[in-house]
Amino acid sequence: MATMISEVYDALRKAGASKEKCAATALVSYESRFTRIESDLTVPKWIDRV
């Protein structure tokens, strides 16, 4: 996962974005992935409780 963030950061830097904007975008990408994983696990957790 860290490689993906590094790739996003590097691509944005090469495109001319500021360091701050690149870092923020990379962190949002990281957070988005965890949110998606949590959502995917919600149904199995619910089924397990039944």
Short mmCIF file of N, CA and C in Angstrom, two decimals:
data_model
loop_
_atom_site.label_atom_id
_atom_site.label_comp_id
_atom_site.label_asym_id
_atom_site.label_seq_id
_atom_site.Cartn_x
_atom_site.Cartn_y
_atom_site.Cartn_z
N MET A 1 0.81 -1.19 0.00
CA MET A 1 0.00 0.00 0.00
C MET A 1 0.86 1.26 0.00
N ALA A 2 1.96 1.26 0.71
CA ALA A 2 2.83 2.43 0.74
C ALA A 2 3.38 2.74 -0.64
N THR A 3 3.62 1.72 -1.44
CA THR A 3 4.11 1.93 -2.80
C THR A 3 3.08 2.69 -3.62
N MET A 4 1.82 2.34 -3.47
CA MET A 4 0.78 3.03 -4.21
C MET A 4 0.75 4.51 -3.84
N ILE A 5 0.86 4.83 -2.57
CA ILE A 5 0.85 6.22 -2.13
C ILE A 5 2.06 6.95 -2.69
N SER A 6 3.20 6.32 -2.68
CA SER A 6 4.41 6.92 -3.22
C SER A 6 4.25 7.19 -4.71
N GLU A 7 3.63 6.28 -5.42
CA GLU A 7 3.41 6.46 -6.85
C GLU A 7 2.47 7.62 -7.13
N VAL A 8 1.41 7.74 -6.34
CA VAL A 8 0.48 8.86 -6.50
C VAL A 8 1.21 10.17 -6.23
N TYR A 9 1.96 10.21 -5.14
CA TYR A 9 2.71 11.42 -4.77
C TYR A 9 3.69 11.81 -5.87
N ASP A 10 4.48 10.86 -6.33
CA ASP A 10 5.48 11.14 -7.38
C ASP A 10 4.83 11.63 -8.67
N ALA A 11 3.73 11.01 -9.06
CA ALA A 11 3.06 11.42 -10.30
C ALA A 11 2.53 12.84 -10.20
N LEU A 12 1.96 13.18 -9.06
CA LEU A 12 1.45 14.54 -8.88
C LEU A 12 2.58 15.56 -8.84
N ARG A 13 3.70 15.20 -8.21
CA ARG A 13 4.85 16.11 -8.15
C ARG A 13 5.39 16.36 -9.56
N LYS A 14 5.49 15.30 -10.36
CA LYS A 14 5.98 15.45 -11.73
C LYS A 14 5.04 16.31 -12.57
N ALA A 15 3.75 16.29 -12.22
CA ALA A 15 2.77 17.10 -12.95
C ALA A 15 2.79 18.56 -12.50
N GLY A 16 3.57 18.86 -11.45
CA GLY A 16 3.71 20.24 -11.02
C GLY A 16 2.92 20.64 -9.79
N ALA A 17 2.29 19.71 -9.13
CA ALA A 17 1.53 20.04 -7.92
C ALA A 17 2.48 20.32 -6.76
N SER A 18 2.01 21.12 -5.80
CA SER A 18 2.84 21.45 -4.64
C SER A 18 3.02 20.22 -3.75
N LYS A 19 4.07 20.24 -2.93
CA LYS A 19 4.33 19.12 -2.02
C LYS A 19 3.15 18.90 -1.08
N GLU A 20 2.57 20.00 -0.58
CA GLU A 20 1.45 19.89 0.36
C GLU A 20 0.24 19.24 -0.29
N LYS A 21 -0.06 19.66 -1.52
CA LYS A 21 -1.21 19.10 -2.23
C LYS A 21 -0.99 17.62 -2.54
N CYS A 22 0.21 17.27 -2.92
CA CYS A 22 0.53 15.87 -3.21
C CYS A 22 0.38 15.00 -1.97
N ALA A 23 0.90 15.50 -0.85
CA ALA A 23 0.81 14.74 0.40
C ALA A 23 -0.64 14.56 0.81
N ALA A 24 -1.44 15.61 0.70
CA ALA A 24 -2.85 15.53 1.07
C ALA A 24 -3.59 14.53 0.19
N THR A 25 -3.32 14.56 -1.10
CA THR A 25 -3.98 13.63 -2.03
C THR A 25 -3.58 12.19 -1.74
N ALA A 26 -2.31 11.98 -1.44
CA ALA A 26 -1.84 10.62 -1.13
C ALA A 26 -2.51 10.11 0.14
N LEU A 27 -2.67 10.97 1.15
CA LEU A 27 -3.33 10.56 2.38
C LEU A 27 -4.81 10.27 2.15
N VAL A 28 -5.47 11.05 1.33
CA VAL A 28 -6.88 10.81 1.01
C VAL A 28 -7.02 9.47 0.31
N SER A 29 -6.12 9.15 -0.60
CA SER A 29 -6.16 7.86 -1.30
C SER A 29 -6.02 6.72 -0.30
N TYR A 30 -5.12 6.88 0.65
CA TYR A 30 -4.88 5.87 1.68
C TYR A 30 -6.13 5.68 2.54
N GLU A 31 -6.72 6.79 3.00
CA GLU A 31 -7.92 6.73 3.83
C GLU A 31 -9.09 6.12 3.07
N SER A 32 -9.22 6.47 1.81
CA SER A 32 -10.31 5.95 0.99
C SER A 32 -10.23 4.43 0.88
N ARG A 33 -9.04 3.92 0.75
CA ARG A 33 -8.88 2.47 0.63
C ARG A 33 -9.32 1.76 1.92
N PHE A 34 -8.94 2.32 3.08
CA PHE A 34 -9.36 1.71 4.35
C PHE A 34 -10.87 1.80 4.54
N THR A 35 -11.47 2.90 4.13
CA THR A 35 -12.92 3.04 4.24
C THR A 35 -13.62 1.98 3.40
N ARG A 36 -13.11 1.74 2.20
CA ARG A 36 -13.70 0.73 1.32
C ARG A 36 -13.56 -0.66 1.94
N ILE A 37 -12.42 -0.95 2.53
CA ILE A 37 -12.22 -2.26 3.16
C ILE A 37 -13.18 -2.43 4.33
N GLU A 38 -13.33 -1.39 5.15
CA GLU A 38 -14.28 -1.45 6.26
C GLU A 38 -15.69 -1.73 5.76
N SER A 39 -16.09 -1.06 4.69
CA SER A 39 -17.42 -1.26 4.12
C SER A 39 -17.60 -2.69 3.64
N ASP A 40 -16.57 -3.23 3.01
CA ASP A 40 -16.63 -4.60 2.52
C ASP A 40 -16.77 -5.60 3.65
N LEU A 41 -16.25 -5.28 4.82
CA LEU A 41 -16.30 -6.20 5.95
C LEU A 41 -17.57 -6.06 6.78
N THR A 42 -18.36 -5.03 6.54
CA THR A 42 -19.57 -4.80 7.33
C THR A 42 -20.56 -5.95 7.17
N VAL A 43 -20.80 -6.40 5.97
CA VAL A 43 -21.76 -7.49 5.74
C VAL A 43 -21.31 -8.78 6.39
N PRO A 44 -20.06 -9.22 6.20
CA PRO A 44 -19.64 -10.45 6.88
C PRO A 44 -19.74 -10.35 8.41
N LYS A 45 -19.45 -9.19 8.98
CA LYS A 45 -19.59 -9.02 10.43
C LYS A 45 -21.06 -9.16 10.83
N TRP A 46 -21.96 -8.58 10.04
CA TRP A 46 -23.38 -8.64 10.34
C TRP A 46 -23.87 -10.09 10.24
N ILE A 47 -23.45 -10.80 9.21
CA ILE A 47 -23.86 -12.19 9.02
C ILE A 47 -23.35 -13.05 10.18
N ASP A 48 -22.15 -12.78 10.65
CA ASP A 48 -21.56 -13.55 11.74
C ASP A 48 -22.37 -13.40 13.02
N ARG A 49 -23.01 -12.27 13.23
CA ARG A 49 -23.80 -12.03 14.45
C ARG A 49 -25.14 -12.74 14.43
N VAL A 50 -25.64 -13.10 13.26
CA VAL A 50 -26.97 -13.69 13.14
C VAL A 50 -27.00 -15.09 13.64
#
